Coordinates of C-alpha atoms in Angstrom, one line a residue:
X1 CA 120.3 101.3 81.4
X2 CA 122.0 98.0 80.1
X3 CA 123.7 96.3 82.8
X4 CA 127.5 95.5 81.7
X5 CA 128.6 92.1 81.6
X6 CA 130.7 90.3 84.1
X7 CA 131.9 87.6 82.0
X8 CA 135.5 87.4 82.0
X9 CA 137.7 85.8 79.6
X10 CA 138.4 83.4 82.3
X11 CA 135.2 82.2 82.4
X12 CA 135.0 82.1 79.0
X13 CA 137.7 79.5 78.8
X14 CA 135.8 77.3 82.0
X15 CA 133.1 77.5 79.6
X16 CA 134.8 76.4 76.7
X17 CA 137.2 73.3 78.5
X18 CA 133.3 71.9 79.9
X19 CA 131.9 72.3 76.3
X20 CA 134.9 70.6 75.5
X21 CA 134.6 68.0 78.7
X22 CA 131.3 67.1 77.3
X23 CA 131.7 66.4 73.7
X24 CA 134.7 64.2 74.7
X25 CA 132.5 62.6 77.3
X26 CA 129.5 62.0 74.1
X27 CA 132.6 60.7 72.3
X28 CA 133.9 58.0 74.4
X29 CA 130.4 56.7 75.0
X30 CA 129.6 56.3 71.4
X31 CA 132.7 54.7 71.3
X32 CA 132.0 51.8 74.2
X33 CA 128.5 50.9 72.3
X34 CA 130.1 50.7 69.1
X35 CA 133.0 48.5 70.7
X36 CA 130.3 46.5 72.6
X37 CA 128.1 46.2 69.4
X38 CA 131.1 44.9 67.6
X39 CA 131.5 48.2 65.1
X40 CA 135.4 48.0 66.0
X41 CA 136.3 50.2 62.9
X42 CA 133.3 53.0 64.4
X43 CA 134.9 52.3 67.9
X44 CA 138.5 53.3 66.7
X45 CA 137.5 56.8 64.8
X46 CA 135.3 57.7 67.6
X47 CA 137.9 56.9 70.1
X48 CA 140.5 58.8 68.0
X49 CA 137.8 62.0 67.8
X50 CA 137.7 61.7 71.6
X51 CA 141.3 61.9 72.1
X52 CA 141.9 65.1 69.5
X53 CA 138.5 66.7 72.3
X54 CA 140.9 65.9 74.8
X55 CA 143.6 67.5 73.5
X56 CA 141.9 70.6 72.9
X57 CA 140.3 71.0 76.0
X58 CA 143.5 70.2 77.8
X59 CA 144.8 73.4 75.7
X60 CA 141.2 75.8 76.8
X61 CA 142.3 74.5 80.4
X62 CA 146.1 75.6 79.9
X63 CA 144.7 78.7 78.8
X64 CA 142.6 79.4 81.8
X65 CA 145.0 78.9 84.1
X66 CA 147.3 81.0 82.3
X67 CA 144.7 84.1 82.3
X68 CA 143.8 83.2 86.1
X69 CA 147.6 83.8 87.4
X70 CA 148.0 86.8 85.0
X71 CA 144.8 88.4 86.2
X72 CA 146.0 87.3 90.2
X73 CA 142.7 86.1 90.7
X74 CA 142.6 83.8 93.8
X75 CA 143.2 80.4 93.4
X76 CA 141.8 79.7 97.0
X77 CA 138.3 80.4 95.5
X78 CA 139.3 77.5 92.9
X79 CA 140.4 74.8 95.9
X80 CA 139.0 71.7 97.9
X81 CA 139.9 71.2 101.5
X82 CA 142.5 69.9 101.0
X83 CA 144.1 72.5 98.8
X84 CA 145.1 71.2 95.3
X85 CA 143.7 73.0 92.3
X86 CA 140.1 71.3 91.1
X87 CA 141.2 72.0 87.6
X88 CA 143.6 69.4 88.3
X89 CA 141.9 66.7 90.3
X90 CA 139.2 64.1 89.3
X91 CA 135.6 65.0 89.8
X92 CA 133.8 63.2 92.6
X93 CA 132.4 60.3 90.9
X94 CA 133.8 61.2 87.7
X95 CA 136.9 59.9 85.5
X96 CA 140.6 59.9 86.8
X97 CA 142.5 62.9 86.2
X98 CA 146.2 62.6 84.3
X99 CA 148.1 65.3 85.0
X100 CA 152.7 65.4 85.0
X101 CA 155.2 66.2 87.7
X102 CA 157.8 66.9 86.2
X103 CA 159.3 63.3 84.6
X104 CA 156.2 61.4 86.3
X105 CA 152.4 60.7 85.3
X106 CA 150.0 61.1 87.8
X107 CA 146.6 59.9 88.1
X108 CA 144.3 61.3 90.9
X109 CA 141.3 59.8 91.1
X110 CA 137.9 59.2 94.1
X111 CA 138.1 56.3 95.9
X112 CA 135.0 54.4 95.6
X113 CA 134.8 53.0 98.9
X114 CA 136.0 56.0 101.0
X115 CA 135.5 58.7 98.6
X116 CA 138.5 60.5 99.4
X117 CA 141.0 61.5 96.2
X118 CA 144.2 59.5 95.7
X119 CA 147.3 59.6 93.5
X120 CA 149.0 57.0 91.8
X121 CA 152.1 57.0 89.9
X122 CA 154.2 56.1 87.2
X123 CA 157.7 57.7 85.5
X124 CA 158.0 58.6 82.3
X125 CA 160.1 55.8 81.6
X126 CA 157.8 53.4 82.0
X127 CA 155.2 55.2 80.1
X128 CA 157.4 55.5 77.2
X129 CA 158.2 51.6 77.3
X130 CA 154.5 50.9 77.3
X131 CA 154.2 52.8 73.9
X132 CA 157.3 51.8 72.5
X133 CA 156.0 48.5 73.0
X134 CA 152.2 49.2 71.8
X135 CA 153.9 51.0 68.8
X136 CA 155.6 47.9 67.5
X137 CA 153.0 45.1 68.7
X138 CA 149.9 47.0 68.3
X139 CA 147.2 47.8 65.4
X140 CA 143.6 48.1 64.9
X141 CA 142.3 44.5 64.5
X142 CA 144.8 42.9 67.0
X143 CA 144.3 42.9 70.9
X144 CA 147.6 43.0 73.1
X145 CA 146.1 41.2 76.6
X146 CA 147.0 43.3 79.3
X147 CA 149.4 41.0 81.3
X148 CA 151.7 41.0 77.6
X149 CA 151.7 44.8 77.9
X150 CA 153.1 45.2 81.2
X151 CA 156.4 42.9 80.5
X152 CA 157.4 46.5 79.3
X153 CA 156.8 47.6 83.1
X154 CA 160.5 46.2 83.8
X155 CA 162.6 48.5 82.0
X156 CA 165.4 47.9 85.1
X157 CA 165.1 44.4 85.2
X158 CA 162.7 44.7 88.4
X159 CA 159.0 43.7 88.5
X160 CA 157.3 47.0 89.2
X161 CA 153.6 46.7 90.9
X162 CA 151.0 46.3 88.2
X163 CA 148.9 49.5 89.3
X164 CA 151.8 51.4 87.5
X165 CA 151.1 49.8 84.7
X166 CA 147.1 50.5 84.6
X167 CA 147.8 54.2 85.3
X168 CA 149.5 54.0 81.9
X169 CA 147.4 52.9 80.6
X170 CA 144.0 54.2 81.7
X171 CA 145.9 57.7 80.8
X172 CA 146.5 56.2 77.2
X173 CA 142.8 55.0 76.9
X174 CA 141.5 58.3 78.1
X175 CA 143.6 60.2 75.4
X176 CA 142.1 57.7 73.1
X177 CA 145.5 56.0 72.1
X178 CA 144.5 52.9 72.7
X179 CA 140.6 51.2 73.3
X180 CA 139.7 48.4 75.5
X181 CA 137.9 45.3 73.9
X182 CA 135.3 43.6 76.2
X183 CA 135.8 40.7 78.7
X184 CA 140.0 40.4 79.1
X185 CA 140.7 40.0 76.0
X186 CA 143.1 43.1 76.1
X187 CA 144.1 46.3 73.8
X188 CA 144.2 47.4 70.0
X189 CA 146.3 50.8 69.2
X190 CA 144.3 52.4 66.4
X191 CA 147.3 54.3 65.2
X192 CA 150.7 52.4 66.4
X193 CA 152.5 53.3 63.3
X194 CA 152.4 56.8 64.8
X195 CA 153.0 56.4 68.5
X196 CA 156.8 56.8 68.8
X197 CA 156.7 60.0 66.8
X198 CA 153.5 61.2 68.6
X199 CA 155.1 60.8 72.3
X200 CA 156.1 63.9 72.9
X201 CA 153.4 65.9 72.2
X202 CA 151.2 63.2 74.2
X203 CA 153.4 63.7 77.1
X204 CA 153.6 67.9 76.8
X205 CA 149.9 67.5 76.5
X206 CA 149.8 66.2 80.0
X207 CA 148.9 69.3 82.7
X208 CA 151.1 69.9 85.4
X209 CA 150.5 68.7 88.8
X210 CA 149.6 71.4 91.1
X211 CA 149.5 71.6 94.8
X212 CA 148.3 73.7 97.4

């Protein structure tokens, strides 16, 4: 007698965001030898492939969640110790997570030294001066140096605390907005012609922050 399957469509969705996970993973790292080989045009389309893996996966992991709550399947089974959602949270020795609460990024990420997860934060006014700025500074063949970046930090007239700043903009690299060149020498924005008008769906592409 054949023995029925178990799979739900739940875990057809965790398979498909890792699939997903993966290829963007493959992505990026094609991406940092091309940038460190000097093949900055193969660095930019790979980085931009990434970022539309990203998108998509963020949408399989939407999706998942969505079929998990309607199904009441117990999120406890899902959750750490310390009770926050691992769909949401960085991997232990993996890349920072970006997720949104409500008008403010988020970045969780493992502590290297402790290895205990942490949250930084920055609000989504300062993330939208950090692209407004990138939009009208930045291109392909150009690099903006970091410090120049974060003069849009001070969108009060204040000098906020430069980790804000990075979690921008590690959240913009991961995405594939933007892609670091080596050494310090800072930023180029494959497609800055297109950032304003792209914000909002970059920012509604963000997952919500859970917590237990």
């Amino acid at each position: 007698m054949k023995r029925q399957s178990t799979v739900t469509p739940t875990d057809n969705m965790a398979w498909a965001e890792a699939a997903l996970r993966d290829c963007e993973e493959t992505l990026r790292a094609k991406a940092e030898t091309a940038l460190s080989e000097g093949r900055y045009d193969d660095a930019v389309h790979l980085a931009s492939f990434a970022r539309a893996v990203n998108e998509t996966a963020t949408r399989a992991e939407n999706v998942r969640l969505s079929k998990a709550s309607a199904g009441h399947q117990a999120l406890s089974s899902a959750q750490p110790e310390d009770g926050r959602p691992t769909g949401h949270m960085a991997r232990s020795g993996g890349p920072a997570c970006y997720t949104r609460d409500r008008d403010v990024l988020v970045k969780t990420a493992t502590s290297k030294k402790s290895g205990s997860l942490y949250t930084v934060r920055a609000s989504r006014q300062q993330v939208e001066a950090i692209i407004g700025y990138l939009a009208a500074n930045g291109g392909p063949d150009d690099p903006i140096p970091t410090r120049q970046i974060f003069t849009a930090l001070s969108v009060d007239g204040s000098t906020p605390p430069a980790y804000q700043g990075h979690v921008v903009l590690g959240w913009l690299k991961q995405i594939g907005v933007i892609v670091k060149r080596r050494g310090d020498s800072g930023y180029v924005v494959p497609e800055a012609g297109l950032l304003d008008e792209q914000f909002e769906d970059l920012w509604r592409s963000l997952p919500p922050h859970l917590t237990g």
